[in-house]
Short mmCIF file of C-alpha atoms and ligand atoms in Angstrom, two decimals:
data_model
loop_
_atom_site.label_atom_id
_atom_site.label_comp_id
_atom_site.label_asym_id
_atom_site.label_seq_id
_atom_site.Cartn_x
_atom_site.Cartn_y
_atom_site.Cartn_z
CA UNK V 1 137.50 -101.41 -107.40
CA UNK V 2 137.70 -97.59 -107.88
CA UNK V 3 135.38 -95.18 -105.99
CA UNK V 4 134.23 -92.58 -108.22
CA UNK V 5 134.38 -89.86 -105.97
CA UNK V 6 131.93 -87.42 -106.74
CA UNK V 7 132.59 -85.40 -103.34
CA UNK V 8 136.27 -84.43 -104.13
CA UNK V 9 135.34 -84.33 -108.07
CA UNK V 10 132.70 -82.04 -107.25
CA UNK V 11 135.22 -79.80 -105.11
CA UNK V 12 137.76 -79.68 -107.87
CA UNK V 13 135.11 -78.32 -110.15
CA UNK V 14 134.02 -75.76 -107.71
CA UNK V 15 137.55 -74.72 -107.22
CA UNK V 16 137.63 -74.28 -111.02
CA UNK V 17 134.70 -72.21 -111.23
CA UNK V 18 135.64 -69.88 -108.25
CA UNK V 19 138.84 -69.20 -110.30
CA UNK V 20 136.73 -68.28 -113.54
CA UNK V 21 134.50 -66.21 -111.18
CA UNK V 22 137.45 -64.04 -110.23
CA UNK V 23 138.64 -63.82 -113.94
CA UNK V 24 135.06 -63.05 -115.01
CA UNK V 25 134.87 -60.07 -112.12
CA UNK V 26 138.23 -58.90 -113.12
CA UNK V 27 137.94 -58.54 -116.52
CA UNK V 28 134.03 -57.49 -117.17
CA UNK V 29 133.17 -56.52 -113.40
CA UNK V 30 130.71 -59.49 -113.71
CA UNK V 31 129.38 -61.83 -111.03
CA UNK V 32 127.09 -64.93 -111.99
CA UNK V 33 123.79 -64.80 -110.03
CA UNK V 34 121.56 -67.96 -109.52
CA UNK V 35 117.93 -67.75 -108.24
CA UNK V 36 116.12 -70.60 -106.85
CA UNK V 37 112.37 -70.86 -106.30
CA UNK V 38 110.84 -72.96 -103.86
CA UNK V 39 107.51 -73.65 -103.18
CA UNK V 40 106.09 -75.28 -100.14
CA UNK V 41 108.19 -77.05 -97.47
CA UNK V 42 108.98 -80.56 -98.60
CA UNK V 43 112.22 -81.51 -96.48
CA UNK V 44 114.15 -83.05 -99.17
CA UNK V 45 113.33 -80.06 -101.44
CA UNK V 46 114.46 -77.48 -98.78
CA UNK V 47 117.91 -79.34 -98.20
CA UNK V 48 118.78 -79.31 -102.04
CA UNK V 49 117.91 -75.59 -102.32
CA UNK V 50 119.77 -74.96 -99.23
CA UNK V 51 122.79 -76.86 -100.69
CA UNK V 52 122.52 -75.15 -103.88
CA UNK V 53 122.48 -71.52 -102.45
CA UNK V 54 125.60 -72.69 -100.12
CA UNK V 55 127.41 -73.65 -103.00
CA UNK V 56 126.79 -70.56 -104.70
CA UNK V 57 128.65 -68.56 -102.10
CA UNK V 58 131.43 -70.84 -101.93
CA UNK V 59 132.11 -70.11 -105.54
CA UNK V 60 131.46 -66.61 -105.28
CA UNK V 61 128.49 -66.48 -106.94
CA UNK V 62 125.50 -63.92 -105.76
CA UNK V 63 122.29 -66.03 -105.15
CA UNK V 64 118.64 -65.47 -104.35
CA UNK V 65 116.21 -67.65 -102.83
CA UNK V 66 112.51 -67.00 -103.23
CA UNK V 67 110.74 -69.11 -101.01
CA UNK V 68 106.85 -69.25 -101.67
CA UNK V 69 104.36 -70.76 -99.40
CA UNK V 70 102.82 -74.39 -100.44
CA UNK V 71 99.36 -72.58 -101.38
CA UNK V 72 100.86 -70.34 -104.14
CA UNK V 73 98.67 -70.34 -107.19
CA UNK V 74 100.17 -71.36 -110.60
CA UNK V 75 99.35 -68.01 -111.82
CA UNK V 76 101.22 -66.36 -109.00
CA UNK V 77 104.41 -68.65 -109.87
CA UNK V 78 104.05 -68.14 -113.56
CA UNK V 79 104.17 -64.09 -112.35
CA UNK V 80 107.28 -64.76 -110.35
CA UNK V 81 109.04 -66.86 -113.41
CA UNK V 82 108.48 -63.64 -115.59
CA UNK V 83 110.00 -61.36 -112.96
CA UNK V 84 113.22 -63.82 -113.04
CA UNK V 85 112.96 -63.89 -116.90
CA UNK V 86 113.38 -60.28 -117.09
CA UNK V 87 115.49 -59.24 -114.18
CA UNK V 88 119.06 -58.43 -115.96
CA UNK V 89 120.50 -59.21 -112.96
CA UNK V 90 119.88 -62.89 -112.72
CA UNK V 91 121.85 -64.92 -115.11
CA UNK V 92 120.03 -68.20 -114.32
CA UNK V 93 117.24 -69.73 -112.33
CA UNK V 94 115.67 -73.22 -111.30
CA UNK V 95 112.48 -74.02 -110.06
CA UNK V 96 112.88 -76.79 -107.43
CA UNK V 97 110.62 -80.01 -108.17
CA UNK V 98 108.29 -81.55 -107.00
CA UNK V 99 106.02 -78.85 -107.11
CA UNK V 100 102.66 -78.77 -105.05
CA UNK V 101 100.06 -81.19 -107.26
CA UNK V 102 97.90 -77.89 -107.88
CA UNK V 103 100.52 -76.43 -110.20
CA UNK V 104 101.12 -77.95 -113.67
CA UNK V 105 104.96 -78.82 -113.53
CA UNK V 106 105.35 -78.69 -117.33
CA UNK V 107 103.79 -75.33 -117.81
CA UNK V 108 105.99 -73.79 -115.31
CA UNK V 109 109.07 -75.44 -116.86
CA UNK V 110 107.76 -74.09 -120.72
CA UNK V 111 107.82 -70.27 -118.78
CA UNK V 112 111.28 -70.46 -118.28
CA UNK V 113 113.28 -68.35 -120.45
CA UNK V 114 115.52 -70.93 -122.03
CA UNK V 115 118.51 -68.52 -122.03
CA UNK V 116 118.33 -68.65 -118.13
CA UNK V 117 117.18 -72.31 -118.11
CA UNK V 118 120.34 -73.81 -116.12
CA UNK V 119 118.52 -76.79 -115.30
CA UNK V 120 118.44 -77.46 -119.02
CA UNK V 121 114.52 -78.68 -118.69
CA UNK V 122 113.01 -76.26 -121.21
CA UNK V 123 111.65 -77.84 -124.37
CA UNK V 124 114.13 -76.04 -126.55
CA UNK V 125 117.32 -77.03 -124.49
CA UNK V 126 116.37 -80.81 -123.94
CA UNK V 127 115.80 -80.53 -128.04
CA UNK V 128 119.13 -78.92 -128.36
CA UNK V 129 120.59 -81.08 -126.20
CA UNK V 130 119.12 -84.30 -128.53
CA UNK V 131 120.56 -82.60 -131.42
CA UNK V 132 124.07 -82.28 -129.73
CA UNK V 133 123.87 -78.63 -129.96
CA UNK V 134 125.09 -75.80 -127.38
CA UNK V 135 122.94 -75.94 -124.77
CA UNK V 136 122.73 -76.25 -120.58
CA UNK V 137 122.84 -79.90 -119.90
CA UNK V 138 120.65 -81.31 -117.29
CA UNK V 139 122.89 -81.04 -113.95
CA UNK V 140 122.47 -84.91 -112.92
CA UNK V 141 123.26 -86.30 -116.35
CA UNK V 142 126.07 -83.68 -116.89
CA UNK V 143 127.53 -84.50 -113.70
CA UNK V 144 127.69 -88.15 -114.46
CA UNK V 145 129.32 -87.63 -117.92
CA UNK V 146 131.90 -85.41 -116.00
CA UNK V 147 132.62 -88.21 -113.91
CA UNK V 148 132.95 -90.49 -116.30
CA UNK V 149 135.09 -88.39 -118.27
CA UNK V 150 137.60 -87.27 -115.30
CA UNK V 151 138.14 -90.84 -114.52
CA UNK V 152 138.77 -92.17 -118.00
CA UNK V 153 136.18 -94.84 -117.73
CA UNK V 154 136.10 -96.12 -121.38
CA UNK V 155 132.69 -95.95 -122.87
CA UNK V 156 133.35 -96.31 -126.56
CA UNK V 157 131.55 -99.35 -127.78
CA UNK V 158 130.31 -100.39 -124.18
CA UNK V 159 126.91 -101.73 -123.25
CA UNK V 160 125.13 -99.19 -121.61
CA UNK V 161 121.94 -100.12 -119.38
CA UNK V 162 120.05 -97.24 -117.86
CA UNK V 163 117.42 -98.16 -115.31
CA UNK V 164 114.75 -95.35 -115.22
CA UNK V 165 113.69 -93.45 -118.31
CA UNK V 166 112.68 -90.06 -116.52
CA UNK V 167 113.00 -86.56 -118.01
CA UNK V 168 115.53 -85.46 -115.77
CA UNK V 169 118.29 -88.27 -115.49
CA UNK V 170 117.37 -91.91 -117.47
CA UNK V 171 116.05 -90.17 -120.71
CA UNK V 172 119.16 -87.61 -120.75
CA UNK V 173 121.50 -90.22 -119.90
CA UNK V 174 120.48 -92.25 -122.62
CA UNK V 175 120.72 -89.76 -125.11
CA UNK V 176 124.01 -88.14 -123.95
CA UNK V 177 125.88 -91.61 -123.91
CA UNK V 178 124.73 -92.98 -127.13
CA UNK V 179 126.16 -89.71 -128.64
CA UNK V 180 129.41 -89.10 -130.35
CA UNK V 181 131.07 -87.35 -127.57
CA UNK V 182 133.46 -87.68 -124.40
CA UNK V 183 131.92 -90.45 -122.25
CA UNK V 184 129.54 -91.63 -125.10
CA UNK V 185 129.67 -93.56 -128.03
CA UNK V 186 128.20 -96.22 -125.97
CA UNK V 187 125.20 -98.85 -127.06
CA UNK V 188 122.48 -97.94 -124.91
CA UNK V 189 119.17 -99.70 -123.61
CA UNK V 190 116.75 -97.89 -121.55
CA UNK V 191 114.98 -100.16 -119.03
CA UNK V 192 111.77 -98.99 -116.97
CA UNK V 193 108.96 -100.42 -114.92
CA UNK V 194 107.71 -102.29 -117.84
CA UNK V 195 111.09 -103.90 -118.63
CA UNK V 196 110.87 -107.94 -118.43
CA UNK V 197 113.97 -109.85 -117.69
CA UNK V 198 115.96 -106.78 -116.38
CA UNK V 199 118.50 -109.23 -114.89
CA UNK V 200 119.41 -110.75 -118.28
CA UNK V 201 120.00 -106.99 -119.38
CA UNK V 202 122.34 -105.89 -116.32
CA UNK V 203 124.23 -109.02 -116.21
CA UNK V 204 125.44 -108.24 -120.03
CA UNK V 205 126.08 -104.69 -118.98
CA UNK V 206 129.46 -102.99 -119.11
CA UNK V 207 127.77 -99.69 -117.29
CA UNK V 208 124.79 -99.60 -115.31
CA UNK V 209 123.03 -96.10 -114.58
CA UNK V 210 120.65 -97.09 -112.02
CA UNK V 211 117.63 -94.09 -111.52
CA UNK V 212 114.79 -95.53 -110.53
CA UNK V 213 114.07 -94.37 -106.71
CA UNK V 214 114.24 -97.94 -105.07
CA UNK V 215 116.50 -98.34 -102.33
CA UNK V 216 119.36 -100.82 -103.03
CA UNK V 217 117.50 -102.64 -106.03
CA UNK V 218 120.47 -103.63 -107.93
CA UNK V 219 122.10 -106.46 -106.10
CA UNK V 220 125.57 -108.53 -106.78
CA UNK V 221 123.65 -111.36 -108.64
CA UNK V 222 122.43 -108.69 -111.12
CA UNK V 223 125.94 -107.75 -112.51
CA UNK V 224 129.02 -108.97 -114.23
CA UNK V 225 132.50 -108.84 -112.84
CA UNK V 226 134.42 -105.66 -114.08
CA UNK V 227 130.95 -103.48 -114.75
CA UNK V 228 130.91 -99.94 -113.89
CA UNK V 229 128.07 -98.60 -111.76
CA UNK V 230 126.60 -95.13 -111.56
CA UNK V 231 124.09 -95.11 -108.65
CA UNK V 232 121.65 -91.91 -109.00
CA UNK V 233 119.01 -92.99 -106.44
CA UNK V 234 118.73 -90.92 -103.39
CA UNK V 235 115.89 -92.07 -101.03
CA UNK V 236 115.41 -91.21 -97.35
CA UNK V 237 115.07 -94.59 -95.53
CA UNK V 238 113.84 -94.60 -91.88
CA UNK V 239 116.75 -95.19 -89.74
CA UNK V 240 116.32 -94.83 -85.69
CA UNK V 241 120.12 -95.10 -84.96
CA UNK V 242 120.45 -91.83 -87.10
CA UNK V 243 120.13 -88.76 -85.25
CA UNK V 244 117.95 -87.19 -88.14
CA UNK V 245 116.00 -90.29 -88.05
CA UNK V 246 116.73 -91.44 -91.58
CA UNK V 247 119.64 -92.42 -93.73
CA UNK V 248 120.03 -91.87 -97.50
CA UNK V 249 119.88 -94.89 -100.05
CA UNK V 250 120.99 -95.65 -103.31
CA UNK V 251 119.28 -97.86 -105.83
CA UNK V 252 122.37 -100.17 -105.85
CA UNK V 253 123.28 -102.53 -102.98
CA UNK V 254 126.80 -101.40 -102.35
CA UNK V 255 128.29 -104.22 -100.36
CA UNK V 256 127.29 -107.14 -103.24
CA UNK V 257 127.69 -104.75 -106.42
CA UNK V 258 130.75 -103.24 -105.23
CA UNK V 259 132.74 -106.71 -104.74
CA UNK V 260 131.99 -107.20 -108.60
CA UNK V 261 132.96 -103.50 -109.75
CA UNK V 262 135.58 -101.64 -111.85
CA UNK V 263 134.11 -98.38 -110.91
CA UNK V 264 131.17 -97.71 -108.60
CA UNK V 265 129.73 -94.31 -107.14
CA UNK V 266 129.02 -94.24 -103.52
CA UNK V 267 125.63 -92.89 -101.99
CA UNK V 268 126.10 -90.26 -100.42
CA UNK V 269 129.31 -88.63 -102.11
CA UNK V 270 128.64 -89.77 -105.60
CA UNK V 271 126.52 -88.45 -107.96
CA UNK V 272 124.74 -85.80 -105.86
CA UNK V 273 127.38 -83.54 -105.24
CA UNK V 274 128.57 -83.71 -109.14
CA UNK V 275 124.74 -82.29 -109.86
CA UNK V 276 125.42 -79.06 -107.65
CA UNK V 277 128.63 -78.72 -109.28
CA UNK V 278 127.12 -78.96 -112.92
CA UNK V 279 124.32 -76.55 -111.94
CA UNK V 280 126.95 -73.88 -111.10
CA UNK V 281 128.95 -74.56 -114.28
CA UNK V 282 125.72 -74.00 -116.10
CA UNK V 283 125.32 -70.95 -114.25
CA UNK V 284 128.55 -69.53 -115.14
CA UNK V 285 128.08 -70.57 -118.62
CA UNK V 286 124.90 -68.65 -118.48
CA UNK V 287 126.75 -65.35 -117.48
CA UNK V 288 129.57 -65.68 -119.54
CA UNK V 289 127.28 -65.77 -122.59
CA UNK V 290 125.59 -62.86 -121.94
P1 NAD G 301 111.22 -91.11 -111.32
O1 NAD G 301 110.41 -91.59 -110.36
O2 NAD G 301 111.02 -89.99 -112.42
O3 NAD G 301 111.76 -92.44 -112.38
C1 NAD G 301 111.98 -93.61 -112.12
C2 NAD G 301 111.86 -94.34 -113.28
O4 NAD G 301 112.30 -95.59 -112.98
C3 NAD G 301 110.78 -94.50 -114.15
O5 NAD G 301 111.12 -94.20 -115.39
C4 NAD G 301 110.44 -95.77 -114.04
O6 NAD G 301 109.91 -96.44 -115.07
C5 NAD G 301 111.65 -96.80 -113.68
N1 NAD G 301 111.33 -97.52 -112.74
C6 NAD G 301 110.52 -97.79 -111.80
N2 NAD G 301 110.42 -99.07 -111.09
C7 NAD G 301 111.39 -99.70 -111.87
C8 NAD G 301 111.95 -101.23 -111.90
N3 NAD G 301 111.30 -101.96 -110.92
N4 NAD G 301 112.59 -101.80 -112.92
C9 NAD G 301 112.86 -100.80 -113.81
N5 NAD G 301 112.66 -99.53 -113.98
C10 NAD G 301 111.86 -98.84 -112.98
O7 NAD G 301 112.60 -90.80 -110.86
P2 NAD G 301 114.23 -89.99 -111.14
O8 NAD G 301 113.30 -88.34 -110.97
O9 NAD G 301 114.51 -90.09 -112.22
O10 NAD G 301 114.69 -90.10 -109.88
C11 NAD G 301 115.36 -91.52 -109.66
C12 NAD G 301 116.10 -91.74 -108.55
O11 NAD G 301 117.33 -90.78 -108.55
C13 NAD G 301 115.32 -90.95 -107.10
O12 NAD G 301 115.84 -91.75 -106.14
C14 NAD G 301 115.57 -89.51 -107.00
O13 NAD G 301 115.72 -89.08 -105.91
C15 NAD G 301 117.39 -89.97 -107.70
N6 NAD G 301 117.92 -88.53 -108.08
C16 NAD G 301 119.25 -88.17 -107.41
C17 NAD G 301 119.66 -87.06 -108.04
C18 NAD G 301 120.98 -86.83 -107.71
O14 NAD G 301 121.49 -85.75 -107.84
N7 NAD G 301 121.73 -87.48 -107.46
C19 NAD G 301 118.89 -85.85 -109.14
C20 NAD G 301 117.83 -86.41 -109.77
C21 NAD G 301 116.97 -87.65 -108.82
#
């Protein structure tokens, strides 16, 4: 069994990005600049945004955190987005999800200038991804593709089951892996909350991408020997033995599934760090494109 080490791989990618930043600075006197908009005080969102800003510093990017209160209106947020859209100094920006309930998430994502949409959530970029045109790939699926590629996991002609059909993980994963591309050319099945007999599907899968958000859902009896497992789930589970009162759990029961796996991502240290690295990669691309 080989661990698909997202921590190590993301560090390699960050080093590559830091080198590219130095070259960009030397050649064009440009420094990539990422902005992140955070609305409210959701604990997990604050942690994610903090990690993204810190990663920017590490690779030599400029970063700006726009921290707005929970009661920010949709109109105020849209105004803030317009400021970022028109600010020439900002190469790319993200709006951390989820947004408070009174704000229409889709409306906000549609307001982001597609050229600065480094999360790849704007419909124009989603369309470009589906058509296999140059675009910003959404960071989590992009990170998974990169991990599969760097570890030379064979995907061509393989049976892949993606569990989850969300716009940010499951759906784009299923599109990318079925495309004619590196880490693609697979036969993909998308499973979701209405799927019947999921075990039958997973038991015949060569690769499983678990992105449903239910801790330790996928167990050893649901997979075949030699399977490759990508565990996207990150859920905070109460744990009194931990200083912060919780631990992070994936969607995969690591102990039983890893015994049957050829390759597997751990949680933490798998897909999570890759997501941040690919956000940086998209920002570098946005800056170089200008
Ligand atoms: P989501 O809630 O938007 O979607 C969950 C999907 O799972 C839905 O499509 C639903 O149909 C499906 N589902 C629910 N119950 C199911 C069941 N019993 N059987 C089969 N399918 C079922 O979630 P999301 O935003 O895609 O995130 C999924 C998980 O991945 C969460 O734990 C989230 O925190 C994590 N996540 C991690 C990263 C990362 O960087 N590692 C990034 C994004 C999301």
